[in-house]
Every structure is written in C-alpha cells, then in structure tokens.
Amino acid sequence: IVGVLANLGAFAPFGYAETLQERRARLEQELAVIEQDIAQKRGILSEKQRERTSLERDVAILDSQIGVAQQQIKYRDIAISKLRDDIGEKKTAIGEVDQKVFRSEQSLGQLIRRTREIDDTSLIELVLSGSVTDFFEDVDAFEVIARELDRSFDEMALLRADVSARKAALEGKQGEEEELRSLQVLEKQAIEKKEKEKKGILTVTKG
C-alpha cells in the first residue's frame, strides 16, 4: 500500500508540479498508512509472544520485529522528508524577512540623513537666505520624519525578533532531523542483528 501511495506522483498529468501543501498532505497520508501497518504488525508480534515456545514461533517473532523495524525506518524517512520541507520553507521565510530588514535599514538611514540635514540648518541661515517659509516647511517635515523614525525603529525591532525566532525554529528542525538520522542507523543495526538471529535459528532447524 505504501509503495502505491509513494508512486502516485508518477501518474500525475504531464507538466504538473505538486505544491508544497499537496506534498505535505500526501506525506501525512503515507505516514498514517505506515502507522496503521506498524500497529497491525505489533499486534501480530504480541500474539506470537504469547504462543508456546518453539523454533517456528521464534522465527515468526523475529520476522514481526524485523517488519516493525523496517516500517519504522520508512516512517522516519518520510518524517525526515517533511522536516526537510519545513527547513526549506523556514530558510525561504528567513531570506524574505532578511530582505525586509535590509530595506528597512536603508529607509532608516535615509530618514536619519534627512533629520541631520534639517538639524544642521539654523534659523539665522534660513532668514539670511530668505527661506523662512522653507524653515517652517522643514519643521513640519522634521515632525513627520521623527514619527517615521519611531515607526521604523519599532518595525526593525519586530523584524529582528522575527528573524531570531525563525532561525531558532530552523535550528530546532535541523536538530530533529539529525536525531531521526541517528535513530535510523540504530534501527538498521537492530534489523541486521535480528536477521542474524533468524539465520542462526533456521540453521539449527535445518541441522
């Protein structure tokens, strides 16, 4: 069943590109199917463990344990794929917020330069140049710029906090992926051990 679900994409119309939301939904469906299969295999394993001890029963138990482990590996493979999607999405979002920060920094720099220009022009200089009207216009402009500066500082603080939160979430996802990869290694080693045990039992049976 899982294999069929995994290959559904192969029958998509030519030129069709799966959206991130569709991919996420498909992976969730695959995970649900594997979870159901794992639960079924664990049920069989539990039944076998209650049976009378025999070589056949021991082989069946090992087969069930190997089957559960193999499905758990598939489950984590899909979970890692989901994590990678999340990581990619978060990296894109961080890049977008970084661009907003850059644009805000440029706007902030322009506002600060304009403020300094107004500060550097004295009333006497304006009167001597016959630009008193310009002075009052600049006073109004200064008040507008001051308000814009306050707004820009607030926006910058929010953007930086947003970037920081997104990067922390990204690091968490990356750590989760590393942990799953480590579990995959251990699970594969456990399967190899069970396969050897099974081979040993079968050798005894044939002997």
PDB file of C-alpha atoms in Angstrom:
ATOM      1  CA  ILE A   1       0.000   0.000   0.000  1.00  0.00           C
ATOM      2  CA  VAL A   2       2.773   2.415   0.967  1.00  0.00           C
ATOM      3  CA  GLY A   3       4.578   1.724  -2.310  1.00  0.00           C
ATOM      4  CA  VAL A   4       1.419   2.517  -4.270  1.00  0.00           C
ATOM      5  CA  LEU A   5       0.952   5.782  -2.397  1.00  0.00           C
ATOM      6  CA  ALA A   6       4.587   6.731  -2.894  1.00  0.00           C
ATOM      7  CA  ASN A   7       4.279   6.210  -6.659  1.00  0.00           C
ATOM      8  CA  LEU A   8       1.086   8.203  -7.153  1.00  0.00           C
ATOM      9  CA  GLY A   9       3.141  11.163  -8.307  1.00  0.00           C
ATOM     10  CA  ALA A  10       4.393   9.135 -11.273  1.00  0.00           C
ATOM     11  CA  PHE A  11       0.889   9.202 -12.779  1.00  0.00           C
ATOM     12  CA  ALA A  12       0.387  12.964 -12.412  1.00  0.00           C
ATOM     13  CA  PRO A  13      -0.506  14.881 -15.608  1.00  0.00           C
ATOM     14  CA  PHE A  14       2.442  15.960 -17.732  1.00  0.00           C
ATOM     15  CA  GLY A  15       3.850  19.276 -16.582  1.00  0.00           C
ATOM     16  CA  TYR A  16       2.004  19.117 -13.236  1.00  0.00           C
ATOM     17  CA  ALA A  17       4.051  20.378 -10.284  1.00  0.00           C
ATOM     18  CA  GLU A  18       2.991  19.220  -6.840  1.00  0.00           C
ATOM     19  CA  THR A  19       2.503  22.134  -4.470  1.00  0.00           C
ATOM     20  CA  LEU A  20       4.060  22.151  -1.017  1.00  0.00           C
ATOM     21  CA  GLN A  21       0.605  21.802   0.566  1.00  0.00           C
ATOM     22  CA  GLU A  22      -0.229  18.815  -1.669  1.00  0.00           C
ATOM     23  CA  ARG A  23       3.114  17.176  -0.914  1.00  0.00           C
ATOM     24  CA  ARG A  24       2.572  17.716   2.808  1.00  0.00           C
ATOM     25  CA  ALA A  25      -0.899  16.150   2.609  1.00  0.00           C
ATOM     26  CA  ARG A  26       0.470  13.175   0.635  1.00  0.00           C
ATOM     27  CA  LEU A  27       3.266  12.590   3.163  1.00  0.00           C
ATOM     28  CA  GLU A  28       0.765  12.796   6.034  1.00  0.00           C
ATOM     29  CA  GLN A  29      -1.375  10.165   4.293  1.00  0.00           C
ATOM     30  CA  GLU A  30       1.649   7.894   3.819  1.00  0.00           C
ATOM     31  CA  LEU A  31       2.569   8.289   7.487  1.00  0.00           C
ATOM     32  CA  ALA A  32      -0.970   7.353   8.542  1.00  0.00           C
ATOM     33  CA  VAL A  33      -0.848   4.176   6.418  1.00  0.00           C
ATOM     34  CA  ILE A  34       2.539   3.178   7.874  1.00  0.00           C
ATOM     35  CA  GLU A  35       1.333   3.865  11.435  1.00  0.00           C
ATOM     36  CA  GLN A  36      -1.611   1.540  10.827  1.00  0.00           C
ATOM     37  CA  ASP A  37       0.686  -1.147   9.410  1.00  0.00           C
ATOM     38  CA  ILE A  38       3.078  -0.858  12.362  1.00  0.00           C
ATOM     39  CA  ALA A  39       0.166  -1.224  14.808  1.00  0.00           C
ATOM     40  CA  GLN A  40      -1.018  -4.326  12.936  1.00  0.00           C
ATOM     41  CA  LYS A  41       2.460  -5.880  12.951  1.00  0.00           C
ATOM     42  CA  ARG A  42       2.855  -5.161  16.669  1.00  0.00           C
ATOM     43  CA  GLY A  43      -0.469  -6.896  17.291  1.00  0.00           C
ATOM     44  CA  ILE A  44       0.779  -9.995  15.456  1.00  0.00           C
ATOM     45  CA  LEU A  45       4.066  -9.818  17.393  1.00  0.00           C
ATOM     46  CA  SER A  46       2.176  -9.653  20.687  1.00  0.00           C
ATOM     47  CA  GLU A  47       0.129 -12.735  19.744  1.00  0.00           C
ATOM     48  CA  LYS A  48       3.229 -14.692  18.731  1.00  0.00           C
ATOM     49  CA  GLN A  49       4.961 -13.854  22.003  1.00  0.00           C
ATOM     50  CA  ARG A  50       2.082 -15.467  23.907  1.00  0.00           C
ATOM     51  CA  GLU A  51       2.362 -18.720  21.966  1.00  0.00           C
ATOM     52  CA  ARG A  52       4.149 -21.828  23.227  1.00  0.00           C
ATOM     53  CA  THR A  53       7.911 -21.632  22.790  1.00  0.00           C
ATOM     54  CA  SER A  54       9.159 -23.227  19.588  1.00  0.00           C
ATOM     55  CA  LEU A  55      11.688 -22.553  16.841  1.00  0.00           C
ATOM     56  CA  GLU A  56       8.863 -21.657  14.433  1.00  0.00           C
ATOM     57  CA  ARG A  57       7.447 -19.220  16.977  1.00  0.00           C
ATOM     58  CA  ASP A  58      10.900 -17.642  17.499  1.00  0.00           C
ATOM     59  CA  VAL A  59      11.332 -17.194  13.730  1.00  0.00           C
ATOM     60  CA  ALA A  60       7.847 -15.649  13.469  1.00  0.00           C
ATOM     61  CA  ILE A  61       8.662 -13.243  16.310  1.00  0.00           C
ATOM     62  CA  LEU A  62      11.901 -12.196  14.608  1.00  0.00           C
ATOM     63  CA  ASP A  63      10.035 -11.719  11.315  1.00  0.00           C
ATOM     64  CA  SER A  64       7.495  -9.493  13.069  1.00  0.00           C
ATOM     65  CA  GLN A  65      10.212  -7.494  14.832  1.00  0.00           C
ATOM     66  CA  ILE A  66      12.085  -7.032  11.547  1.00  0.00           C
ATOM     67  CA  GLY A  67       8.844  -5.991   9.804  1.00  0.00           C
ATOM     68  CA  VAL A  68       8.079  -3.404  12.508  1.00  0.00           C
ATOM     69  CA  ALA A  69      11.637  -2.052  12.360  1.00  0.00           C
ATOM     70  CA  GLN A  70      11.534  -1.785   8.557  1.00  0.00           C
ATOM     71  CA  GLN A  71       8.260   0.142   8.694  1.00  0.00           C
ATOM     72  CA  GLN A  72       9.668   2.423  11.385  1.00  0.00           C
ATOM     73  CA  ILE A  73      12.579   3.190   9.062  1.00  0.00           C
ATOM     74  CA  LYS A  74      10.106   4.045   6.272  1.00  0.00           C
ATOM     75  CA  TYR A  75       8.157   6.205   8.709  1.00  0.00           C
ATOM     76  CA  ARG A  76      11.245   8.149   9.729  1.00  0.00           C
ATOM     77  CA  ASP A  77      12.337   8.524   6.097  1.00  0.00           C
ATOM     78  CA  ILE A  78       9.048  10.276   5.369  1.00  0.00           C
ATOM     79  CA  ALA A  79       9.296  12.288   8.594  1.00  0.00           C
ATOM     80  CA  ILE A  80      12.768  13.437   7.505  1.00  0.00           C
ATOM     81  CA  SER A  81      11.345  14.450   4.101  1.00  0.00           C
ATOM     82  CA  LYS A  82       8.705  16.517   5.896  1.00  0.00           C
ATOM     83  CA  LEU A  83      11.355  18.104   8.081  1.00  0.00           C
ATOM     84  CA  ARG A  84      13.411  19.000   5.023  1.00  0.00           C
ATOM     85  CA  ASP A  85      10.358  20.683   3.509  1.00  0.00           C
ATOM     86  CA  ASP A  86       9.852  22.629   6.745  1.00  0.00           C
ATOM     87  CA  ILE A  87      13.539  23.568   6.838  1.00  0.00           C
ATOM     88  CA  GLY A  88      13.419  24.769   3.226  1.00  0.00           C
ATOM     89  CA  GLU A  89      10.280  26.776   3.943  1.00  0.00           C
ATOM     90  CA  LYS A  90      11.824  28.370   7.021  1.00  0.00           C
ATOM     91  CA  LYS A  91      15.017  29.245   5.126  1.00  0.00           C
ATOM     92  CA  THR A  92      12.918  30.948   2.446  1.00  0.00           C
ATOM     93  CA  ALA A  93      10.942  32.848   5.091  1.00  0.00           C
ATOM     94  CA  ILE A  94      14.163  33.932   6.821  1.00  0.00           C
ATOM     95  CA  GLY A  95      15.507  35.178   3.487  1.00  0.00           C
ATOM     96  CA  GLU A  96      12.338  37.219   2.923  1.00  0.00           C
ATOM     97  CA  VAL A  97      12.483  38.741   6.408  1.00  0.00           C
ATOM     98  CA  ASP A  98      16.202  39.484   5.922  1.00  0.00           C
ATOM     99  CA  GLN A  99      15.283  41.417   2.775  1.00  0.00           C
ATOM    100  CA  LYS A 100      12.686  43.380   4.731  1.00  0.00           C
ATOM    101  CA  VAL A 101      15.322  44.168   7.362  1.00  0.00           C
ATOM    102  CA  PHE A 102      17.709  45.358   4.640  1.00  0.00           C
ATOM    103  CA  ARG A 103      15.064  47.618   3.074  1.00  0.00           C
ATOM    104  CA  SER A 104      14.085  48.964   6.488  1.00  0.00           C
ATOM    105  CA  GLU A 105      17.725  49.719   7.295  1.00  0.00           C
ATOM    106  CA  GLN A 106      18.046  51.671   4.031  1.00  0.00           C
ATOM    107  CA  SER A 107      14.860  53.647   4.728  1.00  0.00           C
ATOM    108  CA  LEU A 108      16.036  54.284   8.278  1.00  0.00           C
ATOM    109  CA  GLY A 109      19.395  55.546   7.004  1.00  0.00           C
ATOM    110  CA  GLN A 110      17.644  57.986   4.646  1.00  0.00           C
ATOM    111  CA  LEU A 111      15.433  59.285   7.460  1.00  0.00           C
ATOM    112  CA  ILE A 112      18.438  59.796   9.738  1.00  0.00           C
ATOM    113  CA  ARG A 113      20.332  61.671   6.993  1.00  0.00           C
ATOM    114  CA  ARG A 114      17.319  63.911   6.349  1.00  0.00           C
ATOM    115  CA  THR A 115      16.999  64.612  10.075  1.00  0.00           C
ATOM    116  CA  ARG A 116      20.658  65.655  10.254  1.00  0.00           C
ATOM    117  CA  GLU A 117      20.222  67.933   7.235  1.00  0.00           C
ATOM    118  CA  ILE A 118      17.355  69.742   8.988  1.00  0.00           C
ATOM    119  CA  ASP A 119      19.297  69.880  12.279  1.00  0.00           C
ATOM    120  CA  ASP A 120      22.333  71.377  10.515  1.00  0.00           C
ATOM    121  CA  THR A 121      20.294  74.248   9.032  1.00  0.00           C
ATOM    122  CA  SER A 122      19.879  77.074  11.556  1.00  0.00           C
ATOM    123  CA  LEU A 123      17.040  79.629  11.660  1.00  0.00           C
ATOM    124  CA  ILE A 124      19.538  82.510  11.059  1.00  0.00           C
ATOM    125  CA  GLU A 125      20.811  80.821   7.897  1.00  0.00           C
ATOM    126  CA  LEU A 126      17.268  80.423   6.639  1.00  0.00           C
ATOM    127  CA  VAL A 127      16.364  84.097   7.424  1.00  0.00           C
ATOM    128  CA  LEU A 128      19.500  85.393   5.715  1.00  0.00           C
ATOM    129  CA  SER A 129      18.718  83.303   2.668  1.00  0.00           C
ATOM    130  CA  GLY A 130      15.097  84.488   2.681  1.00  0.00           C
ATOM    131  CA  SER A 131      13.861  80.975   3.263  1.00  0.00           C
ATOM    132  CA  VAL A 132      11.725  81.388   6.408  1.00  0.00           C
ATOM    133  CA  THR A 133       8.854  79.662   4.641  1.00  0.00           C
ATOM    134  CA  ASP A 134      11.198  76.787   3.871  1.00  0.00           C
ATOM    135  CA  PHE A 135      12.119  76.678   7.550  1.00  0.00           C
ATOM    136  CA  PHE A 136       8.534  76.152   8.678  1.00  0.00           C
ATOM    137  CA  GLU A 137       8.105  73.549   5.947  1.00  0.00           C
ATOM    138  CA  ASP A 138      11.216  71.812   7.260  1.00  0.00           C
ATOM    139  CA  VAL A 139       9.839  71.928  10.819  1.00  0.00           C
ATOM    140  CA  ASP A 140       6.730  70.118   9.591  1.00  0.00           C
ATOM    141  CA  ALA A 141       8.929  67.694   7.649  1.00  0.00           C
ATOM    142  CA  PHE A 142      11.057  67.144  10.746  1.00  0.00           C
ATOM    143  CA  GLU A 143       7.986  66.176  12.789  1.00  0.00           C
ATOM    144  CA  VAL A 144       6.898  63.760  10.073  1.00  0.00           C
ATOM    145  CA  ILE A 145      10.402  62.267   9.877  1.00  0.00           C
ATOM    146  CA  ALA A 146      10.556  61.927  13.673  1.00  0.00           C
ATOM    147  CA  ARG A 147       7.325  59.947  13.637  1.00  0.00           C
ATOM    148  CA  GLU A 148       8.637  57.834  10.745  1.00  0.00           C
ATOM    149  CA  LEU A 149      11.844  57.186  12.672  1.00  0.00           C
ATOM    150  CA  ASP A 150       9.887  55.939  15.692  1.00  0.00           C
ATOM    151  CA  ARG A 151       7.834  53.684  13.437  1.00  0.00           C
ATOM    152  CA  SER A 152      10.951  52.425  11.646  1.00  0.00           C
ATOM    153  CA  PHE A 153      12.731  51.618  14.918  1.00  0.00           C
ATOM    154  CA  ASP A 154       9.679  49.651  16.088  1.00  0.00           C
ATOM    155  CA  GLU A 155       9.440  47.823  12.760  1.00  0.00           C
ATOM    156  CA  MET A 156      13.159  46.982  12.836  1.00  0.00           C
ATOM    157  CA  ALA A 157      12.854  45.569  16.347  1.00  0.00           C
ATOM    158  CA  LEU A 158       9.910  43.369  15.276  1.00  0.00           C
ATOM    159  CA  LEU A 159      11.692  42.193  12.129  1.00  0.00           C
ATOM    160  CA  ARG A 160      14.864  41.295  14.011  1.00  0.00           C
ATOM    161  CA  ALA A 161      12.831  39.418  16.633  1.00  0.00           C
ATOM    162  CA  ASP A 162      11.034  37.595  13.800  1.00  0.00           C
ATOM    163  CA  VAL A 163      14.337  36.594  12.175  1.00  0.00           C
ATOM    164  CA  SER A 164      15.688  35.411  15.532  1.00  0.00           C
ATOM    165  CA  ALA A 165      12.579  33.288  16.214  1.00  0.00           C
ATOM    166  CA  ARG A 166      12.622  31.774  12.727  1.00  0.00           C
ATOM    167  CA  LYS A 167      16.320  30.897  12.999  1.00  0.00           C
ATOM    168  CA  ALA A 168      15.741  29.260  16.391  1.00  0.00           C
ATOM    169  CA  ALA A 169      12.879  27.213  14.889  1.00  0.00           C
ATOM    170  CA  LEU A 170      15.115  26.264  11.958  1.00  0.00           C
ATOM    171  CA  GLU A 171      17.868  25.063  14.289  1.00  0.00           C
ATOM    172  CA  GLY A 172      15.286  23.002  16.181  1.00  0.00           C
ATOM    173  CA  LYS A 173      14.104  21.343  12.953  1.00  0.00           C
ATOM    174  CA  GLN A 174      17.686  20.630  11.897  1.00  0.00           C
ATOM    175  CA  GLY A 175      18.415  19.094  15.310  1.00  0.00           C
ATOM    176  CA  GLU A 176      15.283  16.955  14.996  1.00  0.00           C
ATOM    177  CA  GLU A 177      16.432  15.739  11.578  1.00  0.00           C
ATOM    178  CA  GLU A 178      19.856  14.763  12.953  1.00  0.00           C
ATOM    179  CA  GLU A 179      18.181  12.857  15.790  1.00  0.00           C
ATOM    180  CA  LEU A 180      15.983  10.936  13.336  1.00  0.00           C
ATOM    181  CA  ARG A 181      19.018  10.072  11.219  1.00  0.00           C
ATOM    182  CA  SER A 182      20.787   8.674  14.288  1.00  0.00           C
ATOM    183  CA  LEU A 183      17.707   6.553  15.070  1.00  0.00           C
ATOM    184  CA  GLN A 184      17.724   5.260  11.502  1.00  0.00           C
ATOM    185  CA  VAL A 185      21.289   3.995  11.924  1.00  0.00           C
ATOM    186  CA  LEU A 186      20.408   2.235  15.188  1.00  0.00           C
ATOM    187  CA  GLU A 187      17.256   0.713  13.662  1.00  0.00           C
ATOM    188  CA  LYS A 188      19.186  -0.671  10.690  1.00  0.00           C
ATOM    189  CA  GLN A 189      21.774  -2.171  13.025  1.00  0.00           C
ATOM    190  CA  ALA A 190      18.966  -3.791  15.039  1.00  0.00           C
ATOM    191  CA  ILE A 191      17.498  -5.291  11.843  1.00  0.00           C
ATOM    192  CA  GLU A 192      20.883  -6.740  10.896  1.00  0.00           C
ATOM    193  CA  LYS A 193      21.132  -8.311  14.364  1.00  0.00           C
ATOM    194  CA  LYS A 194      17.628  -9.816  14.096  1.00  0.00           C
ATOM    195  CA  GLU A 195      18.411 -11.176  10.634  1.00  0.00           C
ATOM    196  CA  LYS A 196      21.495 -12.935  12.021  1.00  0.00           C
ATOM    197  CA  GLU A 197      19.446 -14.392  14.890  1.00  0.00           C
ATOM    198  CA  LYS A 198      16.858 -15.627  12.408  1.00  0.00           C
ATOM    199  CA  LYS A 199      19.563 -17.150  10.211  1.00  0.00           C
ATOM    200  CA  GLY A 200      21.015 -18.911  13.249  1.00  0.00           C
ATOM    201  CA  ILE A 201      17.637 -20.411  14.207  1.00  0.00           C
ATOM    202  CA  LEU A 202      16.984 -21.565  10.642  1.00  0.00           C
ATOM    203  CA  THR A 203      20.436 -23.172  10.521  1.00  0.00           C
ATOM    204  CA  VAL A 204      19.671 -25.099  13.723  1.00  0.00           C
ATOM    205  CA  THR A 205      16.290 -26.157  12.329  1.00  0.00           C
ATOM    206  CA  LYS A 206      17.820 -27.484   9.114  1.00  0.00           C
ATOM    207  CA  GLY A 207      20.578 -29.227  11.051  1.00  0.00           C
TER     208      GLY A 207
END
